[in-house]
Short mmCIF file of C-alpha atoms in Angstrom, two decimals:
data_model
loop_
_atom_site.label_atom_id
_atom_site.label_comp_id
_atom_site.label_asym_id
_atom_site.label_seq_id
_atom_site.Cartn_x
_atom_site.Cartn_y
_atom_site.Cartn_z
CA UNK W 1 -22.58 71.34 21.94
CA UNK W 2 -23.30 71.76 25.66
CA UNK W 3 -26.71 70.10 25.39
CA UNK W 4 -25.12 67.20 23.52
CA UNK W 5 -22.46 66.77 26.18
CA UNK W 6 -25.08 66.68 28.93
CA UNK W 7 -27.20 64.22 26.94
CA UNK W 8 -24.24 61.89 26.44
CA UNK W 9 -22.34 62.30 29.70
CA UNK W 10 -25.01 63.07 32.27
CA UNK W 11 -23.57 65.77 34.48
CA UNK W 12 -20.87 68.44 34.28
CA UNK W 13 -19.72 71.10 36.70
CA UNK W 14 -19.57 74.79 35.90
CA UNK W 15 -15.77 74.64 35.81
CA UNK W 16 -15.76 71.68 33.41
CA UNK W 17 -18.18 73.40 31.06
CA UNK W 18 -16.22 76.65 31.17
CA UNK W 19 -12.90 74.93 30.48
CA UNK W 20 -14.17 72.84 27.60
CA UNK W 21 -16.44 75.32 25.83
CA UNK W 22 -16.03 78.94 26.92
CA UNK W 23 -13.31 81.61 27.22
CA UNK W 24 -13.99 82.26 30.91
CA UNK W 25 -16.02 81.05 33.88
CA UNK W 26 -18.02 84.30 33.90
CA UNK W 27 -18.95 83.85 30.24
CA UNK W 28 -19.97 80.25 30.92
CA UNK W 29 -22.08 81.26 33.93
CA UNK W 30 -24.01 83.80 31.88
CA UNK W 31 -24.69 81.22 29.17
CA UNK W 32 -25.74 78.61 31.72
CA UNK W 33 -28.17 81.00 33.40
CA UNK W 34 -29.64 81.84 29.99
CA UNK W 35 -30.16 78.16 29.12
CA UNK W 36 -31.67 77.51 32.55
CA UNK W 37 -34.08 80.41 32.13
CA UNK W 38 -35.27 78.74 28.92
CA UNK W 39 -35.77 75.48 30.88
CA UNK W 40 -33.25 73.60 28.73
CA UNK W 41 -30.93 72.70 31.60
CA UNK W 42 -31.13 72.39 35.37
CA UNK W 43 -28.63 72.35 38.23
CA UNK W 44 -28.02 70.92 41.67
CA UNK W 45 -25.36 71.20 44.39
CA UNK W 46 -24.36 68.00 46.20
CA UNK W 47 -23.79 68.32 49.92
CA UNK W 48 -20.30 67.92 51.34
CA UNK W 49 -19.91 65.25 54.05
CA UNK W 50 -18.24 67.82 56.33
CA UNK W 51 -20.83 70.52 55.71
CA UNK W 52 -21.56 72.99 52.98
CA UNK W 53 -22.04 72.10 49.33
CA UNK W 54 -20.09 71.53 46.15
CA UNK W 55 -20.25 73.90 43.15
CA UNK W 56 -23.17 73.71 40.77
CA UNK W 57 -23.58 70.54 38.71
CA UNK W 58 -25.56 70.80 35.48
CA UNK W 59 -27.94 68.32 33.83
CA UNK W 60 -30.50 68.41 31.03
CA UNK W 61 -34.01 69.59 31.89
CA UNK W 62 -37.00 67.93 30.24
CA UNK W 63 -37.14 70.44 27.39
CA UNK W 64 -33.42 69.96 26.78
CA UNK W 65 -33.94 66.19 26.58
CA UNK W 66 -36.77 66.74 24.11
CA UNK W 67 -34.65 69.06 21.97
CA UNK W 68 -31.75 66.60 21.80
CA UNK W 69 -34.04 63.70 20.93
CA UNK W 70 -35.59 65.74 18.12
CA UNK W 71 -32.20 66.83 16.76
CA UNK W 72 -30.90 63.27 16.77
CA UNK W 73 -34.03 61.67 15.35
CA UNK W 74 -34.56 59.60 18.50
CA UNK W 75 -37.88 58.71 20.16
CA UNK W 76 -39.18 61.47 22.38
CA UNK W 77 -38.40 60.78 26.04
CA UNK W 78 -41.01 60.16 28.69
CA UNK W 79 -42.40 63.22 30.48
CA UNK W 80 -40.56 62.28 33.66
CA UNK W 81 -37.30 61.39 31.90
CA UNK W 82 -35.30 64.41 33.11
CA UNK W 83 -36.60 64.13 36.67
CA UNK W 84 -35.71 60.44 36.91
CA UNK W 85 -32.31 60.99 35.34
CA UNK W 86 -31.51 63.80 37.74
CA UNK W 87 -32.57 61.65 40.68
CA UNK W 88 -30.35 58.83 39.42
CA UNK W 89 -27.35 61.13 39.03
CA UNK W 90 -27.74 62.88 42.39
CA UNK W 91 -28.27 59.64 44.32
CA UNK W 92 -25.61 57.47 42.68
CA UNK W 93 -22.73 56.54 44.96
CA UNK W 94 -20.22 56.76 42.12
CA UNK W 95 -21.02 60.34 41.09
CA UNK W 96 -17.39 61.36 41.90
CA UNK W 97 -16.18 58.64 39.51
CA UNK W 98 -18.41 59.95 36.70
CA UNK W 99 -17.25 63.51 37.34
CA UNK W 100 -13.63 62.33 37.31
CA UNK W 101 -14.10 60.70 33.91
CA UNK W 102 -15.79 63.84 32.59
CA UNK W 103 -13.02 65.99 34.04
CA UNK W 104 -10.46 63.98 32.05
CA UNK W 105 -12.25 64.58 28.76
CA UNK W 106 -13.17 68.22 29.40
CA UNK W 107 -9.48 68.92 30.08
CA UNK W 108 -8.68 67.45 26.67
CA UNK W 109 -11.46 69.55 25.13
CA UNK W 110 -10.03 72.64 26.84
CA UNK W 111 -6.60 71.90 25.40
CA UNK W 112 -8.09 71.46 21.93
CA UNK W 113 -10.06 74.70 22.26
CA UNK W 114 -6.98 76.75 23.13
CA UNK W 115 -4.29 75.06 20.98
CA UNK W 116 -4.41 75.40 17.19
CA UNK W 117 -4.10 72.01 15.51
CA UNK W 118 -5.33 70.07 18.54
CA UNK W 119 -8.68 68.27 18.52
CA UNK W 120 -10.75 65.93 20.64
CA UNK W 121 -12.53 64.37 17.68
CA UNK W 122 -14.28 61.64 19.68
CA UNK W 123 -15.56 61.42 23.24
CA UNK W 124 -17.69 58.38 23.96
CA UNK W 125 -19.29 57.64 27.29
CA UNK W 126 -19.18 54.27 29.05
CA UNK W 127 -22.73 53.59 27.84
CA UNK W 128 -21.83 54.36 24.22
CA UNK W 129 -18.88 51.96 24.47
CA UNK W 130 -21.22 49.13 25.47
CA UNK W 131 -23.50 49.36 22.45
CA UNK W 132 -23.37 46.43 20.04
CA UNK W 133 -20.99 47.16 17.19
CA UNK W 134 -19.60 50.26 18.92
CA UNK W 135 -16.04 49.43 17.90
CA UNK W 136 -16.71 46.97 15.08
CA UNK W 137 -19.21 48.82 12.89
CA UNK W 138 -16.61 49.45 10.18
CA UNK W 139 -14.80 46.11 10.36
CA UNK W 140 -15.05 44.37 7.00
CA UNK W 141 -14.13 40.92 5.81
CA UNK W 142 -13.77 40.22 2.08
CA UNK W 143 -15.48 43.52 1.22
CA UNK W 144 -18.56 42.76 3.33
CA UNK W 145 -19.54 43.83 6.79
CA UNK W 146 -18.51 41.07 9.21
CA UNK W 147 -21.75 40.09 11.00
CA UNK W 148 -19.88 38.39 13.83
CA UNK W 149 -17.87 41.51 14.47
CA UNK W 150 -20.97 43.70 14.37
CA UNK W 151 -22.69 41.54 17.00
CA UNK W 152 -19.62 41.42 19.23
CA UNK W 153 -20.07 43.00 22.64
CA UNK W 154 -16.83 43.84 24.46
CA UNK W 155 -16.16 41.99 27.70
CA UNK W 156 -14.45 45.12 28.99
CA UNK W 157 -16.31 48.19 30.16
CA UNK W 158 -14.13 51.25 29.48
CA UNK W 159 -15.05 54.41 31.32
CA UNK W 160 -14.69 56.26 28.04
CA UNK W 161 -13.16 56.22 24.59
CA UNK W 162 -11.61 59.09 22.70
CA UNK W 163 -9.50 60.17 19.77
CA UNK W 164 -7.12 63.04 20.49
CA UNK W 165 -4.85 64.88 18.05
CA UNK W 166 -2.11 67.37 18.75
CA UNK W 167 0.77 68.72 16.65
CA UNK W 168 0.12 66.30 13.82
CA UNK W 169 -0.03 63.14 15.97
CA UNK W 170 -3.22 61.29 16.88
CA UNK W 171 -4.05 58.64 19.47
CA UNK W 172 -7.25 56.64 19.85
CA UNK W 173 -7.58 55.25 23.38
CA UNK W 174 -9.71 53.63 26.06
CA UNK W 175 -9.90 55.24 29.49
CA UNK W 176 -9.94 53.45 32.83
CA UNK W 177 -10.46 56.02 35.58
CA UNK W 178 -9.16 54.50 38.80
CA UNK W 179 -10.09 55.71 42.27
CA UNK W 180 -7.80 53.25 44.07
CA UNK W 181 -10.58 51.06 45.46
CA UNK W 182 -10.16 48.05 43.17
CA UNK W 183 -7.40 45.48 43.69
CA UNK W 184 -4.55 45.76 41.21
CA UNK W 185 -5.26 42.23 40.01
CA UNK W 186 -8.61 43.44 38.72
CA UNK W 187 -7.00 46.30 36.80
CA UNK W 188 -4.52 43.89 35.23
CA UNK W 189 -7.34 41.49 34.42
CA UNK W 190 -9.09 44.19 32.40
CA UNK W 191 -6.16 44.35 29.98
CA UNK W 192 -6.96 40.88 28.66
CA UNK W 193 -10.42 42.06 27.63
CA UNK W 194 -8.90 44.85 25.56
CA UNK W 195 -6.62 42.28 23.93
CA UNK W 196 -9.70 40.25 22.95
CA UNK W 197 -11.36 43.36 21.52
CA UNK W 198 -8.27 44.14 19.45
CA UNK W 199 -8.35 40.66 17.93
CA UNK W 200 -11.88 41.34 16.68
CA UNK W 201 -11.38 44.92 15.49
CA UNK W 202 -7.74 44.82 14.42
CA UNK W 203 -7.23 48.12 16.26
CA UNK W 204 -4.49 48.25 18.85
CA UNK W 205 -5.71 51.22 20.86
CA UNK W 206 -3.99 51.72 24.23
CA UNK W 207 -5.82 51.48 27.52
CA UNK W 208 -5.03 54.46 29.73
CA UNK W 209 -5.12 54.09 33.51
CA UNK W 210 -5.69 57.51 35.12
CA UNK W 211 -4.55 56.86 38.68
CA UNK W 212 -4.90 58.60 42.06
CA UNK W 213 -1.27 58.45 43.19
CA UNK W 214 2.36 57.64 42.29
CA UNK W 215 2.52 54.55 44.54
CA UNK W 216 -0.54 53.12 42.85
CA UNK W 217 1.12 53.72 39.50
CA UNK W 218 4.36 51.97 40.48
CA UNK W 219 2.51 48.98 41.87
CA UNK W 220 0.38 48.68 38.75
CA UNK W 221 3.46 48.55 36.51
CA UNK W 222 4.92 45.86 38.78
CA UNK W 223 1.70 43.87 38.48
CA UNK W 224 1.70 44.28 34.69
CA UNK W 225 5.27 42.97 34.59
CA UNK W 226 4.33 39.95 36.67
CA UNK W 227 1.34 39.19 34.45
CA UNK W 228 3.43 39.67 31.28
CA UNK W 229 0.65 41.52 29.55
CA UNK W 230 1.43 42.35 25.94
CA UNK W 231 -1.32 44.86 25.28
CA UNK W 232 -0.30 48.56 25.10
CA UNK W 233 -1.01 50.12 28.48
CA UNK W 234 -0.13 53.60 29.71
CA UNK W 235 -0.49 55.20 33.12
CA UNK W 236 -0.57 58.70 34.51
CA UNK W 237 -1.36 60.32 37.84
CA UNK W 238 -3.58 63.32 38.47
CA UNK W 239 -1.52 66.37 39.33
CA UNK W 240 1.90 64.88 38.61
CA UNK W 241 4.16 65.78 35.70
CA UNK W 242 6.17 63.07 33.98
CA UNK W 243 8.98 65.37 32.89
CA UNK W 244 10.01 68.98 33.26
CA UNK W 245 8.10 71.38 30.99
CA UNK W 246 9.91 72.28 27.79
CA UNK W 247 10.35 75.80 26.49
CA UNK W 248 7.17 75.38 24.43
CA UNK W 249 4.73 77.80 26.07
CA UNK W 250 1.85 75.48 25.23
CA UNK W 251 2.91 72.76 27.71
CA UNK W 252 0.07 72.18 30.16
CA UNK W 253 0.13 72.22 33.92
CA UNK W 254 1.42 69.05 35.64
CA UNK W 255 -1.13 66.27 35.53
CA UNK W 256 -2.94 67.52 32.45
CA UNK W 257 -3.94 64.47 30.36
CA UNK W 258 -2.80 66.08 27.10
CA UNK W 259 0.71 66.69 28.44
CA UNK W 260 3.87 64.64 28.98
CA UNK W 261 2.51 62.56 31.86
CA UNK W 262 1.98 59.12 30.27
CA UNK W 263 4.25 56.19 31.07
CA UNK W 264 3.85 53.54 28.38
CA UNK W 265 4.42 50.08 29.85
CA UNK W 266 7.68 48.53 28.60
CA UNK W 267 8.65 51.74 26.80
CA UNK W 268 12.23 52.61 27.68
CA UNK W 269 11.97 56.35 27.11
CA UNK W 270 10.53 59.04 29.32
CA UNK W 271 6.97 60.14 29.81
CA UNK W 272 4.97 60.88 26.68
CA UNK W 273 2.17 63.22 25.72
CA UNK W 274 -1.16 61.62 24.90
CA UNK W 275 -0.75 62.34 21.19
CA UNK W 276 2.73 60.74 21.20
CA UNK W 277 1.47 57.40 22.50
CA UNK W 278 0.31 56.05 19.15
CA UNK W 279 3.74 56.44 17.53
CA UNK W 280 5.50 54.97 20.57
CA UNK W 281 3.19 51.93 20.48
CA UNK W 282 3.95 51.40 16.79
CA UNK W 283 7.68 51.56 17.57
CA UNK W 284 7.29 49.03 20.41
CA UNK W 285 5.41 46.61 18.15
CA UNK W 286 8.07 46.95 15.44
CA UNK W 287 10.89 46.31 17.91
CA UNK W 288 9.11 43.24 19.28
CA UNK W 289 8.56 41.76 15.81
#
């Protein structure tokens, strides 16, 4: 699974890999060293602006790229594929954004790994979301595949898409990982694109804004109110809990994306877990009808 994650999502830190796939960091480190010795994966350490370096970041080596292409029945990559991909990842200005998106999903994977009945059954990258027919491949009209739907390319560019299940509830969602650099009007403008996508697919999946601070979250809800957006939108802030933990010992740390941190726009109740969002959205739509 690790090679597949690196093929799909580019780069992961040791801590992300350990949380999502292994029982401990030490166990993960041993496995990573073994895979590196077999030339399946490689690593690098970005430099900190104030000196020193960040922890190890892991990518596919050339042999790992070849193995994944063979397993998936894809054309074999060029001989310099891994080198060029590593250069692209290490030199990209938005590497922290990519790592933030991957952190979100590896936290969900960690929750699923340690909680019976929980599952992250889908984790799509931004690139996978942009493929033609990504969300419309199973849309049918009159018993036939709708060619218009298959050819539809979303006008929105989600940072990721997932399906998460916990305690019998399941939510499919789009992720918008926000670093606070874009104007709020642009975030609000993205919601309209998701509305257009829903009209084509018939799937009312919420867009989740994972935000850097509480003030940003409040201002975004104000902007959504002013724009009168009707598409289901939920927000949460890294490191902040939406409600006090219950007696259930499985409640995550504050700010964990699986936990009760999500504020569904126009929902009158308290913060919801990710898995609860789907039911709450159905209730909102029924009340509005």
